[in-house]
Amino acid sequence: SQQGEEDPQALSIQEGENATMNCSYKTSINNLQWYRQNSGRGLVHLILIRSNEREKHSGRLRVTLDTSKKSSSLLITASRAADTASYFCATDFIERPNFGNEKLTFGTGTRLTIIP
Amino acid sequence: EADIYQTPRYLVIGTGKKITLECSQTMGHDKMYWYQQDPGMELHLIHYSYGVNSTEKGDLSSESTVSRIRTEHFPLTLESARPSHTSQYLCASSEFAGNTEAFFGQGTRLTVV
């Protein structure tokens, strides 16, 4: 399976602290994406990092990608209660580079709880 | 906010009934996907499509079927619902070009009794 695995499965931190989630995957990818899901609703895209990129920032989010270790991390700085959600990484296969998102497969998710 | 819609949001139906879950997007996206997700669990890809008249099975075997007659519409059908089909079904779409994000609908929570 191409699915990634997030670590930890669940994380609880105090508001204002930083939250770090990790994702590992199995084979070569075109890109890796992070998504957020609130209370079992639809997923919302957070950030995409291409296979030739090592780090990317978006607001309070910082994503790193290590293709040699087949792993990625998502850092949320200065967490807020509204960040409470499940976070998923998703990988896009590299088999047909020009197609993209051919089989966008998701990991197991990290459930993040921010304690006010 | 993404222009992708799923109906119904919630559905409770008896065993053996035929059901169709609707998914429509107004973004002109060629690629569309169906995922199945149990509460608090990972998403499993069950069907995807590259465009009109294209459908592929995903990683998780599913008794459901899909069709793609129009770009904007990607319905999922269960011919005979069973309690094991109880789950949340999420539809998504993305552009055909690589390195683009997927947009998700709000999901259909299906309960088969």
Tab-separated table of C-alpha atoms in Angstrom:
chain	number	residue	atom	x	y	z
A	1	SER	CA	0.000	0.000	0.000
A	2	GLN	CA	1.142	3.548	-0.713
A	3	GLN	CA	-0.536	4.923	2.341
A	4	GLY	CA	1.476	6.911	4.782
A	5	GLU	CA	1.493	6.525	8.480
A	6	GLU	CA	1.275	9.456	10.825
A	7	ASP	CA	2.909	9.610	14.180
A	8	PRO	CA	1.688	10.150	16.824
A	9	GLN	CA	-1.873	8.879	16.438
A	10	ALA	CA	-3.034	11.421	18.993
A	11	LEU	CA	-1.460	14.527	20.477
A	12	SER	CA	-2.681	16.873	23.224
A	13	ILE	CA	-0.852	20.115	23.964
A	14	GLN	CA	-1.494	23.402	25.702
A	15	GLU	CA	-2.588	26.382	23.695
A	16	GLY	CA	0.431	28.376	22.564
A	17	GLU	CA	2.739	25.383	22.319
A	18	ASN	CA	4.047	23.993	19.061
A	19	ALA	CA	2.631	20.771	17.602
A	20	THR	CA	4.690	18.426	15.470
A	21	MET	CA	3.287	15.540	13.453
A	22	ASN	CA	5.248	13.094	11.360
A	23	CYS	CA	4.380	11.091	8.270
A	24	SER	CA	6.202	8.176	6.697
A	25	TYR	CA	5.477	6.668	3.304
A	26	LYS	CA	6.679	3.694	1.337
A	27	THR	CA	7.702	4.513	-2.235
A	28	SER	CA	8.745	7.402	-4.467
A	29	ILE	CA	6.296	10.279	-4.663
A	30	ASN	CA	5.521	13.235	-6.867
A	31	ASN	CA	4.499	15.372	-3.924
A	32	LEU	CA	3.246	15.116	-0.367
A	33	GLN	CA	0.270	17.049	0.928
A	34	TRP	CA	-1.153	17.764	4.355
A	35	TYR	CA	-4.866	18.040	5.011
A	36	ARG	CA	-6.997	18.917	8.015
A	37	GLN	CA	-10.343	17.393	8.966
A	38	ASN	CA	-12.733	18.799	11.549
A	39	SER	CA	-15.133	16.423	13.295
A	40	GLY	CA	-15.416	13.867	10.484
A	41	ARG	CA	-16.300	16.434	7.851
A	42	GLY	CA	-14.591	16.999	4.503
A	43	LEU	CA	-10.854	17.524	4.351
A	44	VAL	CA	-9.254	20.892	3.749
A	45	HIS	CA	-5.926	21.219	1.995
A	46	LEU	CA	-3.187	22.880	4.049
A	47	ILE	CA	0.057	22.674	2.129
A	48	LEU	CA	1.764	20.789	-0.713
A	49	ILE	CA	5.467	20.082	-0.906
A	50	ARG	CA	7.031	18.742	-4.079
A	51	SER	CA	9.550	15.921	-4.089
A	52	ASN	CA	12.379	18.327	-4.984
A	53	GLU	CA	11.590	20.650	-2.080
A	54	ARG	CA	12.871	20.195	1.462
A	55	GLU	CA	10.933	22.766	3.415
A	56	LYS	CA	7.882	24.940	2.948
A	57	HIS	CA	6.088	27.524	5.067
A	58	SER	CA	2.538	28.789	5.108
A	59	GLY	CA	1.534	31.090	7.956
A	60	ARG	CA	2.003	29.129	11.190
A	61	LEU	CA	2.647	25.900	9.283
A	62	ARG	CA	6.046	24.502	8.438
A	63	VAL	CA	6.453	21.313	6.443
A	64	THR	CA	9.644	19.402	5.836
A	65	LEU	CA	10.267	16.546	3.444
A	66	ASP	CA	13.109	14.033	3.547
A	67	THR	CA	12.836	11.825	0.475
A	68	SER	CA	15.840	9.730	1.507
A	69	LYS	CA	14.001	8.718	4.674
A	70	LYS	CA	10.580	8.820	3.024
A	71	SER	CA	9.245	11.030	5.764
A	72	SER	CA	7.662	14.410	6.308
A	73	SER	CA	6.786	16.526	9.300
A	74	LEU	CA	4.166	19.182	9.902
A	75	LEU	CA	4.854	21.815	12.536
A	76	ILE	CA	2.103	24.101	13.779
A	77	THR	CA	3.551	26.965	15.774
A	78	ALA	CA	1.775	28.905	18.523
A	79	SER	CA	-1.180	26.521	18.537
A	80	ARG	CA	-4.745	27.741	19.071
A	81	ALA	CA	-7.858	25.969	20.274
A	82	ALA	CA	-9.213	26.242	16.728
A	83	ASP	CA	-6.350	24.020	15.515
A	84	THR	CA	-8.033	21.053	17.207
A	85	ALA	CA	-8.677	18.608	14.348
A	86	SER	CA	-7.323	15.499	12.645
A	87	TYR	CA	-4.370	15.988	10.324
A	88	PHE	CA	-3.584	13.691	7.421
A	89	CYS	CA	-0.688	13.418	5.056
A	90	ALA	CA	-1.375	12.311	1.491
A	91	THR	CA	1.025	11.093	-1.135
A	92	ASP	CA	0.816	11.389	-4.875
A	93	PHE	CA	2.360	8.550	-6.863
A	94	ILE	CA	5.315	9.159	-9.115
A	95	GLU	CA	4.547	6.361	-11.602
A	96	ARG	CA	3.243	8.765	-14.222
A	97	PRO	CA	4.849	12.118	-13.378
A	98	ASN	CA	2.779	14.160	-15.809
A	99	PHE	CA	-0.549	12.993	-14.419
A	100	GLY	CA	-0.347	14.007	-10.784
A	101	ASN	CA	-2.759	13.072	-8.032
A	102	GLU	CA	-3.270	9.854	-9.927
A	103	LYS	CA	-3.965	7.976	-6.735
A	104	LEU	CA	-3.877	10.419	-3.898
A	105	THR	CA	-3.636	8.116	-0.895
A	106	PHE	CA	-3.893	9.127	2.721
A	107	GLY	CA	-2.199	8.154	5.931
A	108	THR	CA	-3.762	7.131	9.200
A	109	GLY	CA	-4.011	10.643	10.626
A	110	THR	CA	-3.016	12.403	13.831
A	111	ARG	CA	-5.759	13.632	16.136
A	112	LEU	CA	-4.600	16.939	17.609
A	113	THR	CA	-6.262	18.427	20.676
A	114	ILE	CA	-5.338	21.916	21.844
A	115	ILE	CA	-6.125	22.506	25.496
A	116	PRO	CA	-7.149	26.112	26.224
B	1	GLU	CA	-14.771	27.371	-0.028
B	2	ALA	CA	-14.609	24.432	-2.432
B	3	ASP	CA	-17.325	24.107	-5.072
B	4	ILE	CA	-17.895	20.410	-4.593
B	5	TYR	CA	-21.127	19.101	-3.178
B	6	GLN	CA	-22.302	15.796	-1.828
B	7	THR	CA	-25.871	14.744	-1.208
B	8	PRO	CA	-27.335	13.566	0.980
B	9	ARG	CA	-25.272	14.517	4.069
B	10	TYR	CA	-26.862	11.768	6.114
B	11	LEU	CA	-28.673	8.647	4.964
B	12	VAL	CA	-30.228	5.845	6.995
B	13	ILE	CA	-31.489	3.013	4.846
B	14	GLY	CA	-32.609	-0.583	5.185
B	15	THR	CA	-30.629	-3.623	4.130
B	16	GLY	CA	-31.066	-4.599	0.502
B	17	LYS	CA	-31.988	-1.152	-0.767
B	18	LYS	CA	-30.281	0.399	-3.764
B	19	ILE	CA	-28.705	3.768	-3.068
B	20	THR	CA	-26.851	6.412	-5.025
B	21	LEU	CA	-24.596	8.961	-3.383
B	22	GLU	CA	-24.289	12.130	-5.417
B	23	CYS	CA	-21.148	14.204	-5.942
B	24	SER	CA	-20.940	17.288	-8.133
B	25	GLN	CA	-18.237	19.890	-8.669
B	26	THR	CA	-18.348	23.168	-10.561
B	27	MET	CA	-14.612	23.705	-10.899
B	28	GLY	CA	-14.217	21.829	-14.190
B	29	HIS	CA	-11.856	19.337	-12.603
B	30	ASP	CA	-11.027	16.241	-14.612
B	31	LYS	CA	-10.035	14.062	-11.672
B	32	MET	CA	-12.532	12.884	-9.115
B	33	TYR	CA	-12.246	10.441	-6.212
B	34	TRP	CA	-14.343	8.523	-3.728
B	35	TYR	CA	-12.930	7.685	-0.302
B	36	GLN	CA	-14.441	5.602	2.484
B	37	GLN	CA	-13.702	6.568	6.074
B	38	ASP	CA	-14.831	4.927	9.298
B	39	PRO	CA	-15.037	7.230	12.355
B	40	GLY	CA	-11.611	8.280	13.553
B	41	MET	CA	-9.951	6.137	10.935
B	42	GLU	CA	-7.883	6.562	7.812
B	43	LEU	CA	-9.305	7.314	4.401
B	44	HIS	CA	-9.412	4.485	1.882
B	45	LEU	CA	-9.535	5.205	-1.845
B	46	ILE	CA	-12.334	3.132	-3.402
B	47	HIS	CA	-12.821	4.720	-6.849
B	48	TYR	CA	-11.277	7.410	-9.011
B	49	SER	CA	-11.687	8.924	-12.452
B	50	TYR	CA	-9.418	10.839	-14.835
B	51	GLY	CA	-12.290	12.303	-16.819
B	52	VAL	CA	-15.480	11.493	-18.690
B	53	ASN	CA	-15.947	7.759	-19.297
B	54	SER	CA	-12.914	6.949	-17.139
B	55	THR	CA	-13.305	5.023	-13.888
B	56	GLU	CA	-10.765	3.040	-11.882
B	57	LYS	CA	-10.938	0.976	-8.719
B	58	GLY	CA	-8.969	2.198	-5.750
B	59	ASP	CA	-6.912	0.439	-3.127
B	60	LEU	CA	-9.836	-0.763	-1.029
B	61	SER	CA	-12.150	-3.287	-2.620
B	62	SER	CA	-15.694	-2.013	-2.655
B	63	GLU	CA	-19.020	-3.432	-3.778
B	64	SER	CA	-20.017	0.002	-4.981
B	65	THR	CA	-19.848	1.192	-8.586
B	66	VAL	CA	-19.309	4.624	-10.089
B	67	SER	CA	-19.960	6.366	-13.389
B	68	ARG	CA	-18.588	9.487	-15.051
B	69	ILE	CA	-20.880	10.558	-17.846
B	70	ARG	CA	-20.359	14.281	-17.243
B	71	THR	CA	-17.245	16.069	-16.035
B	72	GLU	CA	-19.019	17.628	-13.078
B	73	HIS	CA	-20.819	14.540	-11.814
B	74	PHE	CA	-19.409	11.363	-10.180
B	75	PRO	CA	-22.146	9.350	-8.476
B	76	LEU	CA	-21.514	6.233	-6.401
B	77	THR	CA	-24.078	3.414	-6.348
B	78	LEU	CA	-24.647	0.479	-4.043
B	79	GLU	CA	-27.023	-2.014	-5.645
B	80	SER	CA	-27.898	-3.756	-2.377
B	81	ALA	CA	-26.900	-2.006	0.823
B	82	ARG	CA	-25.671	-4.038	3.786
B	83	PRO	CA	-24.778	-3.062	7.374
B	84	SER	CA	-21.076	-3.529	6.464
B	85	HIS	CA	-21.469	-0.554	4.092
B	86	THR	CA	-22.120	1.743	7.041
B	87	SER	CA	-19.420	4.400	6.829
B	88	GLN	CA	-18.660	7.949	5.737
B	89	TYR	CA	-18.097	8.464	2.027
B	90	LEU	CA	-16.012	11.430	0.895
B	91	CYS	CA	-15.847	12.752	-2.653
B	92	ALA	CA	-12.958	14.884	-3.937
B	93	SER	CA	-11.765	16.469	-7.157
B	94	SER	CA	-8.567	17.962	-8.532
B	95	GLU	CA	-7.146	19.387	-11.716
B	96	PHE	CA	-5.599	16.996	-14.219
B	97	ALA	CA	-2.185	18.680	-14.057
B	98	GLY	CA	0.259	17.432	-11.460
B	99	ASN	CA	1.109	18.966	-8.107
B	100	THR	CA	-2.321	20.350	-7.377
B	101	GLU	CA	-4.479	20.039	-4.299
B	102	ALA	CA	-7.658	18.023	-3.992
B	103	PHE	CA	-10.923	19.629	-2.915
B	104	PHE	CA	-13.313	17.628	-0.752
B	105	GLY	CA	-17.051	17.617	-0.316
B	106	GLN	CA	-18.577	17.526	3.171
B	107	GLY	CA	-19.188	13.803	2.999
B	108	THR	CA	-22.183	11.468	3.198
B	109	ARG	CA	-22.622	9.520	6.392
B	110	LEU	CA	-24.370	6.282	5.467
B	111	THR	CA	-26.014	3.973	7.985
B	112	VAL	CA	-27.489	0.702	6.815
B	113	VAL	CA	-29.844	-0.927	9.301
